Coordinates of C-alpha atoms and ligand atoms in Angstrom, one line a residue:
M1 CA 0.0 0.0 0.0
A2 CA 1.2 3.4 -0.8
E3 CA 2.7 5.1 2.2
K4 CA 0.5 8.0 1.2
M5 CA -2.4 6.4 3.1
L6 CA -3.1 5.9 6.8
Q7 CA -2.4 9.5 7.5
F8 CA -5.2 9.8 10.1
V9 CA -2.7 9.4 12.9
R10 CA -0.9 12.5 11.7
L11 CA -3.6 14.6 10.0
A12 CA -6.8 15.9 11.7
Q13 CA -10.1 15.7 10.0
H14 CA -10.8 18.8 8.1
Q15 CA -14.2 19.4 6.3
P16 CA -14.2 22.0 3.6
D17 CA -14.6 25.5 5.1
K18 CA -18.0 26.6 5.9
R19 CA -19.0 30.2 4.9
D20 CA -19.7 32.5 7.8
A21 CA -23.3 32.3 9.0
T22 CA -23.9 36.0 8.4
D23 CA -22.8 35.7 4.8
R24 CA -24.8 32.5 4.3
R25 CA -28.0 34.3 5.5
A26 CA -27.5 37.0 2.9
D27 CA -27.5 34.7 -0.2
W28 CA -28.5 31.3 -1.5
N29 CA -25.1 29.9 -2.3
E30 CA -24.0 26.6 -0.9
V31 CA -22.7 26.6 2.6
Y32 CA -19.5 24.7 2.2
R33 CA -16.6 26.0 0.1
P34 CA -15.1 23.6 -2.4
F35 CA -12.0 21.6 -1.3
V36 CA -8.8 23.0 -2.7
A37 CA -6.8 20.2 -4.4
E38 CA -4.2 19.9 -1.6
A39 CA -6.8 19.6 1.1
A40 CA -8.7 16.9 -0.8
T41 CA -5.5 14.9 -1.4
E42 CA -4.6 15.2 2.3
Q43 CA -8.0 14.3 3.6
A44 CA -8.3 11.3 1.3
S45 CA -4.9 10.1 2.5
R46 CA -6.3 9.7 6.1
C47 CA -8.2 6.5 5.0
S48 CA -6.7 3.4 6.5
Q49 CA -7.8 1.2 3.5
C50 CA -9.7 -1.2 5.7
G51 CA -9.9 -4.8 4.6
V52 CA -13.6 -4.8 5.4
P53 CA -14.6 -1.2 4.7
F54 CA -17.7 -0.4 6.8
C55 CA -18.0 2.9 5.0
Q56 CA -18.8 0.9 1.8
V57 CA -21.1 -1.5 3.5
H58 CA -23.2 1.4 4.9
C59 CA -23.3 3.3 1.6
P60 CA -26.6 2.4 -0.1
L61 CA -24.7 2.3 -3.4
N62 CA -21.8 0.2 -1.9
N63 CA -19.5 2.7 -3.5
N64 CA -15.9 1.6 -3.7
I65 CA -14.8 4.3 -1.3
P66 CA -11.3 3.1 -0.3
D67 CA -10.3 2.8 -3.9
W68 CA -11.3 6.3 -4.9
L69 CA -9.8 7.8 -1.8
K70 CA -6.5 6.1 -2.6
L71 CA -6.6 7.4 -6.2
T72 CA -7.4 10.9 -5.0
A73 CA -4.5 10.7 -2.5
E74 CA -2.2 9.8 -5.4
G75 CA -3.5 12.6 -7.5
R76 CA -5.1 10.2 -10.1
L77 CA -8.4 12.1 -10.2
E78 CA -9.6 10.9 -13.6
E79 CA -9.3 7.3 -12.5
A80 CA -10.9 8.2 -9.1
Y81 CA -13.9 9.6 -11.1
E82 CA -14.1 6.4 -13.1
V83 CA -14.4 4.4 -9.9
A84 CA -16.8 6.8 -8.2
S85 CA -19.1 7.0 -11.2
A86 CA -19.1 3.2 -11.8
T87 CA -21.6 2.8 -8.9
N88 CA -23.2 6.2 -8.6
N89 CA -25.0 8.3 -11.3
F90 CA -24.7 11.5 -9.4
P91 CA -21.7 11.4 -7.0
E92 CA -21.4 15.2 -6.9
I93 CA -25.0 15.3 -5.7
C94 CA -24.6 12.6 -3.1
G95 CA -21.4 14.3 -1.9
R96 CA -23.6 17.4 -1.2
V97 CA -26.9 16.0 0.2
C98 CA -26.3 12.5 1.7
P99 CA -26.6 12.5 5.5
Q100 CA -23.0 11.1 5.7
D101 CA -23.1 11.2 9.5
R102 CA -25.7 8.4 9.3
L103 CA -24.2 6.5 6.3
C104 CA -20.6 6.2 5.1
E105 CA -18.8 8.6 7.5
G106 CA -20.9 7.5 10.5
N107 CA -19.5 4.0 10.0
C108 CA -15.9 4.9 9.1
V109 CA -13.7 2.9 11.5
I110 CA -11.4 5.8 12.4
E111 CA -14.5 7.7 13.5
K112 CA -13.8 6.4 17.0
G113 CA -11.0 8.4 18.3
F114 CA -9.8 10.2 15.2
E115 CA -13.0 11.4 13.4
A116 CA -14.1 10.0 10.1
V117 CA -12.6 10.5 6.7
T118 CA -14.4 13.3 4.9
I119 CA -15.9 10.9 2.3
G120 CA -18.7 13.0 1.0
A121 CA -16.6 16.1 0.5
V122 CA -14.0 14.1 -1.4
E123 CA -16.7 12.5 -3.6
K124 CA -18.0 15.9 -4.4
Y125 CA -14.5 17.2 -5.1
I126 CA -13.7 14.3 -7.5
T127 CA -16.9 14.8 -9.5
D128 CA -16.9 18.6 -9.6
T129 CA -13.3 18.3 -10.9
A130 CA -14.5 15.7 -13.5
W131 CA -17.1 18.2 -14.8
E132 CA -14.6 21.0 -14.9
N133 CA -12.3 18.8 -17.0
G134 CA -14.9 17.4 -19.4
W135 CA -14.6 13.8 -18.1
V136 CA -18.3 13.5 -17.5
K137 CA -19.9 12.3 -20.8
P138 CA -23.5 11.8 -21.9
P139 CA -24.8 8.2 -21.7
K140 CA -23.8 6.4 -24.8
P141 CA -25.2 3.1 -25.9
V142 CA -22.8 0.5 -27.4
R143 CA -25.6 -0.6 -29.7
E144 CA -29.1 0.9 -30.2
R145 CA -32.1 -1.3 -29.4
P146 CA -35.6 -0.8 -30.9
E147 CA -37.6 -1.1 -27.7
S148 CA -38.6 2.0 -25.8
I149 CA -39.1 2.4 -22.0
G150 CA -41.4 5.0 -20.5
I151 CA -40.4 6.4 -17.2
I152 CA -42.8 8.5 -15.1
G153 CA -40.9 10.9 -12.9
A154 CA -37.6 12.7 -13.5
G155 CA -36.3 12.5 -9.9
P156 CA -33.2 10.7 -8.9
A157 CA -34.8 7.2 -9.2
G158 CA -36.2 7.9 -12.7
M159 CA -33.1 9.6 -13.9
A160 CA -30.7 6.9 -12.7
A161 CA -32.8 4.2 -14.3
A162 CA -33.0 6.3 -17.5
E163 CA -29.2 6.6 -17.7
R164 CA -28.6 2.9 -17.3
L165 CA -31.3 1.9 -19.7
R166 CA -30.0 4.3 -22.3
V167 CA -26.5 2.9 -21.9
L168 CA -28.0 -0.6 -22.5
G169 CA -29.3 0.8 -25.8
F170 CA -33.0 1.4 -25.1
Q171 CA -35.0 4.3 -26.4
V172 CA -36.0 6.1 -23.1
V173 CA -38.8 8.7 -22.6
I174 CA -39.2 10.4 -19.3
Y175 CA -42.6 12.0 -18.5
D176 CA -42.7 14.6 -15.7
R177 CA -45.5 16.9 -14.6
H178 CA -43.0 19.6 -13.8
D179 CA -41.4 21.9 -16.3
R180 CA -37.9 21.0 -15.2
A181 CA -36.2 17.6 -14.6
G182 CA -34.7 16.7 -11.3
G183 CA -37.8 16.0 -9.0
L184 CA -37.1 17.0 -5.4
M185 CA -33.5 17.7 -6.3
I186 CA -34.7 20.7 -8.3
Y187 CA -37.9 21.9 -6.5
G188 CA -37.5 20.4 -2.9
I189 CA -33.9 20.7 -1.7
P190 CA -32.9 24.4 -1.4
N191 CA -30.1 26.0 -3.4
F192 CA -27.9 26.4 -0.3
K193 CA -27.6 22.6 0.0
L194 CA -27.6 21.8 -3.7
E195 CA -27.1 24.5 -6.3
K196 CA -29.5 24.1 -9.1
D197 CA -27.0 24.2 -12.0
V198 CA -25.5 21.0 -10.6
V199 CA -28.8 19.2 -11.3
V200 CA -29.6 21.1 -14.6
R201 CA -26.2 20.1 -16.2
R202 CA -27.0 16.4 -15.6
W203 CA -30.5 16.8 -17.1
H204 CA -29.1 18.5 -20.2
Q205 CA -26.4 15.9 -20.6
Y206 CA -29.0 13.1 -20.5
A207 CA -30.9 14.9 -23.2
E208 CA -27.7 15.1 -25.2
G209 CA -27.3 11.4 -24.8
G210 CA -30.7 10.7 -26.4
I211 CA -33.0 10.5 -23.4
E212 CA -36.3 12.2 -24.3
F213 CA -37.9 14.4 -21.7
R214 CA -41.7 15.1 -22.0
L215 CA -42.1 17.8 -19.4
N216 CA -45.3 19.5 -18.3
C217 CA -46.9 16.1 -18.8
A218 CA -48.8 14.6 -15.9
V219 CA -49.6 11.0 -16.2
G220 CA -53.2 10.4 -15.2
R221 CA -54.2 13.8 -16.6
D222 CA -52.4 14.5 -19.9
I223 CA -51.8 10.9 -20.8
S224 CA -53.0 7.6 -19.2
L225 CA -50.9 4.8 -17.8
G226 CA -52.7 2.5 -20.2
E227 CA -51.5 4.6 -23.2
L228 CA -47.9 4.4 -21.9
R229 CA -48.2 0.7 -21.5
R230 CA -49.3 0.4 -25.1
K231 CA -46.5 2.7 -26.3
H232 CA -43.6 1.2 -24.4
A233 CA -42.1 -2.2 -23.9
A234 CA -42.1 -1.4 -20.1
V235 CA -43.0 1.4 -17.8
L236 CA -41.3 2.6 -14.7
I237 CA -43.3 4.5 -12.0
A238 CA -40.9 6.8 -10.1
T239 CA -43.3 9.5 -9.0
G240 CA -42.1 10.1 -5.4
V241 CA -44.4 11.0 -2.5
Y242 CA -46.1 14.3 -2.3
K243 CA -49.2 14.2 0.0
A244 CA -48.3 16.4 3.0
R245 CA -49.2 15.0 6.4
D246 CA -51.5 17.4 8.2
I247 CA -52.1 18.6 11.7
A248 CA -55.5 18.0 13.4
A249 CA -55.6 21.2 15.5
P250 CA -58.1 24.0 15.7
G251 CA -57.2 26.8 13.2
A252 CA -55.0 24.6 11.1
D253 CA -56.9 25.8 8.0
L254 CA -56.3 29.5 8.7
P255 CA -54.6 31.5 5.9
G256 CA -50.9 31.7 6.7
V257 CA -50.7 28.0 7.7
V258 CA -48.9 26.5 4.7
A259 CA -47.4 23.1 3.6
A260 CA -43.6 22.8 3.5
L261 CA -43.3 21.7 -0.1
D262 CA -45.6 24.5 -1.4
Y263 CA -43.3 26.9 0.4
L264 CA -40.0 25.4 -0.8
I265 CA -41.2 25.0 -4.4
A266 CA -42.2 28.7 -4.4
S267 CA -38.7 29.6 -3.1
N268 CA -36.8 27.4 -5.5
R269 CA -38.9 28.6 -8.4
K270 CA -38.2 32.2 -7.5
G271 CA -34.4 31.4 -7.3
L272 CA -34.7 29.8 -10.8
G273 CA -36.1 33.1 -12.1
D274 CA -39.8 32.0 -12.5
A275 CA -42.8 34.3 -11.9
V276 CA -44.3 33.1 -8.6
P277 CA -47.5 35.0 -7.7
A278 CA -47.9 33.3 -4.4
F279 CA -44.4 34.4 -3.4
D280 CA -44.8 38.0 -4.6
S281 CA -48.2 38.3 -2.8
G282 CA -46.4 37.3 0.4
A283 CA -48.5 34.1 0.9
L284 CA -45.4 31.9 0.5
N285 CA -42.7 34.4 1.5
A286 CA -41.2 34.8 5.0
E287 CA -39.8 38.3 4.5
G288 CA -40.5 40.4 7.6
R289 CA -42.7 37.6 9.2
H290 CA -42.6 35.7 12.4
V291 CA -42.2 32.2 11.2
V292 CA -42.9 28.9 13.1
V293 CA -41.9 25.7 11.4
I294 CA -43.4 22.5 12.8
G295 CA -41.4 19.3 12.4
G296 CA -37.9 18.0 13.1
G297 CA -36.8 16.3 9.8
D298 CA -34.7 17.5 6.9
T299 CA -37.6 19.2 5.3
A300 CA -38.2 21.3 8.5
M301 CA -34.5 22.3 8.5
D302 CA -34.8 23.3 4.9
C303 CA -37.8 25.5 5.7
V304 CA -36.3 27.3 8.7
R305 CA -33.1 28.0 6.8
T306 CA -35.0 29.2 3.7
A307 CA -37.0 31.6 6.0
T308 CA -33.9 33.1 7.5
R309 CA -32.5 33.8 4.0
Q310 CA -35.8 35.4 3.0
G311 CA -35.4 37.9 5.8
A312 CA -37.9 36.6 8.4
A313 CA -38.3 38.7 11.5
S314 CA -37.9 35.5 13.6
V315 CA -37.8 31.8 12.9
T316 CA -38.7 29.1 15.5
C317 CA -38.7 25.4 14.9
L318 CA -41.2 23.6 17.1
Y319 CA -40.4 19.9 17.6
R320 CA -42.2 17.5 19.9
R321 CA -39.1 15.5 20.8
D322 CA -35.7 16.7 22.0
K323 CA -32.6 17.4 19.9
A324 CA -31.1 14.0 20.4
N325 CA -34.2 12.4 18.9
M326 CA -34.5 14.6 15.8
P327 CA -34.8 12.5 12.6
G328 CA -33.0 15.1 10.5
S329 CA -29.3 15.2 9.9
M330 CA -27.4 16.7 12.9
R331 CA -25.2 18.6 10.5
E332 CA -28.2 20.5 9.2
V333 CA -29.5 21.2 12.7
Y334 CA -26.1 22.8 13.6
N335 CA -26.1 24.8 10.4
A336 CA -29.6 26.1 11.3
E337 CA -28.5 27.0 14.8
E338 CA -25.6 28.9 13.5
E339 CA -27.9 30.8 11.1
G340 CA -30.0 32.1 14.0
V341 CA -32.9 29.6 14.1
R342 CA -34.5 29.2 17.5
F343 CA -35.5 25.7 18.5
A344 CA -38.4 24.9 20.8
W345 CA -37.7 21.3 21.7
L346 CA -40.3 19.1 23.4
A347 CA -43.2 21.2 22.2
A348 CA -46.1 20.6 20.0
P349 CA -48.8 22.8 18.5
D350 CA -52.2 22.7 20.3
A351 CA -54.0 25.4 18.2
F352 CA -53.5 28.1 15.6
E353 CA -54.9 31.4 16.7
G354 CA -56.1 34.4 14.6
K355 CA -59.2 35.8 13.0
A356 CA -58.7 36.5 9.3
K357 CA -55.2 34.8 9.3
V358 CA -52.9 33.1 11.7
E359 CA -51.4 35.3 14.3
A360 CA -50.0 32.9 16.9
V361 CA -49.4 29.2 17.7
R362 CA -50.5 27.9 21.0
A363 CA -48.1 25.1 22.0
V364 CA -47.8 22.6 24.8
R365 CA -44.7 21.2 26.4
M366 CA -44.1 17.5 26.0
H367 CA -42.0 15.0 27.9
L368 CA -40.5 11.8 26.7
G369 CA -42.2 8.7 28.2
L370 CA -41.7 5.0 28.0
P371 CA -40.5 3.4 24.7
D372 CA -43.1 1.9 22.4
A373 CA -42.8 -1.4 20.5
T374 CA -40.3 0.1 18.1
G375 CA -38.1 1.2 21.0
R376 CA -38.8 4.9 20.4
Q377 CA -39.8 6.9 23.5
Q378 CA -43.4 8.1 23.4
V379 CA -44.2 11.8 23.8
E380 CA -46.8 13.0 26.3
P381 CA -48.1 16.5 26.9
I382 CA -47.4 18.1 30.2
A383 CA -50.7 19.4 31.7
G384 CA -50.9 23.2 32.1
S385 CA -47.7 23.9 30.2
D386 CA -49.2 25.9 27.4
F387 CA -47.4 28.8 25.9
T388 CA -47.9 31.1 22.9
L389 CA -45.6 31.9 20.0
K390 CA -46.2 34.9 17.8
A391 CA -46.5 33.7 14.2
D392 CA -47.8 35.1 11.0
L393 CA -46.4 32.3 8.8
V394 CA -46.7 28.7 10.0
I395 CA -45.0 26.0 7.9
K396 CA -46.1 22.4 8.4
A397 CA -43.2 20.0 7.8
L398 CA -44.5 16.7 9.1
G399 CA -43.6 14.4 6.3
F400 CA -45.2 13.0 3.2
D401 CA -47.3 10.1 2.1
P402 CA -47.9 8.8 -1.4
E403 CA -50.8 10.1 -3.5
D404 CA -53.5 7.6 -4.3
L405 CA -51.8 6.1 -7.4
P406 CA -54.5 3.5 -8.4
V407 CA -57.0 6.4 -8.5
M408 CA -54.6 8.9 -10.0
F409 CA -53.7 6.4 -12.8
D410 CA -57.2 4.9 -13.0
E411 CA -55.7 1.5 -12.6
A412 CA -57.4 -0.4 -9.8
A413 CA -55.1 -3.4 -10.3
L414 CA -52.1 -1.4 -9.2
S415 CA -51.8 -2.7 -5.6
V416 CA -50.5 -0.7 -2.8
T417 CA -49.2 -1.4 0.7
R418 CA -51.0 -0.2 3.8
W419 CA -48.8 2.9 3.7
G420 CA -49.9 3.7 0.1
T421 CA -46.6 2.8 -1.5
L422 CA -46.6 0.6 -4.6
K423 CA -46.5 -3.1 -3.9
V424 CA -43.9 -4.9 -6.0
D425 CA -42.4 -8.3 -6.3
H426 CA -39.2 -7.7 -4.3
R427 CA -37.0 -9.5 -6.7
S428 CA -38.2 -8.2 -10.0
M429 CA -39.5 -4.8 -8.7
M430 CA -42.5 -5.3 -10.9
T431 CA -46.0 -4.1 -9.7
A432 CA -49.1 -6.1 -10.0
L433 CA -49.4 -4.8 -13.6
P434 CA -47.2 -6.8 -16.0
G435 CA -44.4 -4.7 -17.4
V436 CA -44.9 -1.9 -14.9
F437 CA -42.1 -1.4 -12.4
A438 CA -41.6 1.0 -9.4
A439 CA -38.6 2.7 -7.8
G440 CA -37.7 5.4 -5.4
D441 CA -39.9 7.1 -2.8
I442 CA -43.1 5.7 -4.3
L443 CA -41.7 2.2 -3.5
R444 CA -40.0 2.8 -0.1
G445 CA -41.8 5.9 1.3
A446 CA -40.1 9.3 1.8
S447 CA -36.4 8.5 1.8
L448 CA -33.1 9.8 0.4
V449 CA -31.6 10.7 -3.0
V450 CA -29.0 8.0 -2.7
W451 CA -31.7 5.3 -2.2
G452 CA -33.6 6.7 -5.2
I453 CA -30.4 6.2 -7.3
R454 CA -29.9 2.7 -5.9
D455 CA -33.5 1.7 -6.8
G456 CA -33.2 3.3 -10.3
R457 CA -30.0 1.3 -11.0
D458 CA -31.6 -1.9 -9.8
V459 CA -34.9 -1.5 -11.6
A460 CA -33.1 -0.7 -14.9
E461 CA -31.5 -4.2 -14.7
Q462 CA -34.9 -5.8 -14.0
I463 CA -36.6 -3.9 -16.8
A464 CA -33.8 -5.0 -19.3
A465 CA -34.2 -8.6 -18.2
F466 CA -38.0 -8.4 -18.6
V467 CA -37.7 -7.0 -22.1
E468 CA -35.2 -9.7 -23.0
A469 CA -37.4 -12.4 -21.6
G470 CA -40.3 -11.1 -23.6
K471 CA -38.3 -11.2 -26.8
S472 CA -37.2 -14.8 -26.1
S473 CA -40.7 -15.9 -25.4
I474 CA -41.9 -14.3 -28.7
A475 CA -39.1 -16.1 -30.5
V476 CA -40.0 -19.4 -28.9
A477 CA -43.7 -18.9 -29.7
A478 CA -42.7 -18.2 -33.4
E479 CA -40.7 -21.4 -33.7
Ligands
LIG501 P1 -38.9 12.6 -6.6 O1 -37.5 13.3 -6.5 O2 -40.0 13.1 -5.8 O3 -39.3 12.8 -8.1 C1 -40.5 12.3 -8.6 C2 -40.9 13.0 -9.9 O4 -42.1 12.5 -10.4 C3 -41.1 14.5 -9.7 O5 -40.4 15.3 -10.6 C4 -42.6 14.7 -10.0 O6 -42.9 15.9 -10.6 C5 -42.9 13.5 -10.9 N1 -44.3 13.1 -10.9 C6 -45.1 12.8 -9.8 N2 -46.3 12.4 -10.2 C7 -46.3 12.5 -11.6 C8 -47.3 12.2 -12.6 N3 -48.5 11.8 -12.3 N4 -46.9 12.4 -13.9 C9 -45.7 12.8 -14.2 N5 -44.7 13.1 -13.3 C10 -45.0 12.9 -12.0 N6 -32.7 13.5 0.4 C11 -31.4 13.5 0.6 O7 -30.7 12.5 0.4 N7 -30.7 14.6 1.2 C12 -31.4 15.7 1.4 O8 -30.8 16.7 1.9 C13 -32.8 15.8 1.2 N8 -33.5 16.9 1.4 C14 -34.8 16.9 1.1 C15 -35.5 18.1 1.3 C16 -36.8 18.2 1.1 C17 -37.6 19.4 1.3 C18 -37.5 17.0 0.6 C19 -39.0 17.0 0.4 C20 -36.8 15.8 0.4 C21 -35.5 15.8 0.7 N9 -34.7 14.6 0.4 C22 -33.4 14.6 0.7 C23 -35.4 13.4 0.0 C24 -35.1 13.2 -1.5 O9 -35.3 14.4 -2.2 C25 -36.1 12.1 -2.1 O10 -36.0 10.9 -1.3 C26 -35.8 11.8 -3.5 O11 -35.8 12.9 -4.4 C27 -36.8 10.7 -4.1 O12 -36.5 10.5 -5.4 P2 -37.7 10.0 -6.4 O13 -37.0 9.9 -7.7 O14 -38.3 8.7 -5.9 O15 -38.8 11.1 -6.4
LIG502 FE1 -21.5 8.4 1.4 FE2 -23.7 9.0 0.0 FE3 -21.4 9.0 -1.2 FE4 -22.4 6.7 -0.4 S1 -23.3 8.0 -2.0 S2 -20.3 7.3 -0.2 S3 -23.4 7.3 1.5 S4 -22.0 10.4 0.4
LIG503 FE1 -11.2 4.3 4.9 FE2 -12.9 4.8 6.9 FE3 -13.7 3.4 4.8 FE4 -11.9 2.4 6.5 S1 -14.0 2.8 6.9 S2 -11.8 2.3 4.2 S3 -10.8 4.2 7.1 S4 -13.1 5.6 4.8

């Protein structure tokens, strides 16, 4: 092994520099500065090249992390990019948005005592460098095939499947109800975590590689699933989950109480230069407002940090458990704290007060009780602990459920689980409808970009096998 590695004993962990919180609040640019080449090489060299790399085991894509760290440490960046992109369609995006503290880095063996290798930041550095140097190429089939595949949804799952299928030679058409490709990577995740041109350049490169995008096309409204099944050799449903969970409290329907995704989509569209009447009217704009965000996940963190950048008068996050039990990435919680967000831990809304519109949130303090069957501590209200928070914009960020797909697609035979996600055969990833497959959040429930990519890659192989099997059965029948 090159003596370049194992430097963790000598070199401390050093994440790329974070911009000052005051500067961050004043713009929409990403929080972390890029690694300079020397820092990336040094940080990569901290890896101890484990025989059983737990980082790789805990990466949903099983990325070959030790190999690309070693290549980076040796300055062989083009090869590092080849290795990183062999298992991941968007390494630069995962490097930015994966909750590494829960995945690869959280399982790095030198984490105990020496702090993890900065895997995500190096992955981002390698791939950003690859883009700068023109090493990232459009998908290119070795040989064209006549069969076409229809994909519903241009999020990470649909896009990853599209790339793989295109490389295998299929004619690929992606249908999306939005006017831009990227799914939640373009309209959900804010610019300060993932700058939009990073997503747009992938979309444009896929189009250059022959993947057809039919945007502004909602399946179930503009075209039916039945029609897609007749047009294509196979269809993939990768539509994500979008039905916002609601709060059953008095006043929850007052004007000024809004859903997180409506709020974030308006903000992202504004940043992309679109006309957004609901933003301009103030309905989905936090400027000068007292904002209360309800929830403790990544979506809630994105909302509080968006509100600070819009110039809110105050931003408070109301979460019914404590900090240690927050489901969101701790890194994002710290970033929010630095940016001036106030947290009201162990507190839940009881009612929304106001006449013509919301003016305050009445909340109650909670305490953590005994664990339930899943081991998670139950929360219970503390009697007489009510308090009031001034609020003229309340954002509900309580998670998402799937839309009713059998109804939306008018296909009663499309079976769903009790959570509303699509039911598939777990090996073939095919739904109850022959030739119709599923991937991403609509299959596993609200999840992560990296899991969407994983599903997209897996389902592409299953679709290819399905089409091949269909061809051979036709050939057998014709004999
Ligand atoms: P999506 O990305 O939701 O894409 C689905 C696409 O299908 C959309 O473009 C939609 O327009 C389209 N569609 C839906 N219905 C139809 C229809 N009928 N016809 C045509 N098109 C349709 N994950 C992370 O890893 N890190 C993060 O930091 C992170 N932050 C997040 C922040 C927010 C605010 C949210 C909401 C999610 C975040 N996630 C994050 C989760 C991540 O974005 C999702 O898990 C991932 O995008 C799911 O990918 P997908 O392809 O299954 O679906
Ligand atoms: Fe870590 Fe995500 Fe990259 Fe895997 S894809 S190595 S989990 S940052
Ligand atoms: Fe390197 Fe950490 Fe992975 Fe071991 S677990 S191979 S030290 S990154």
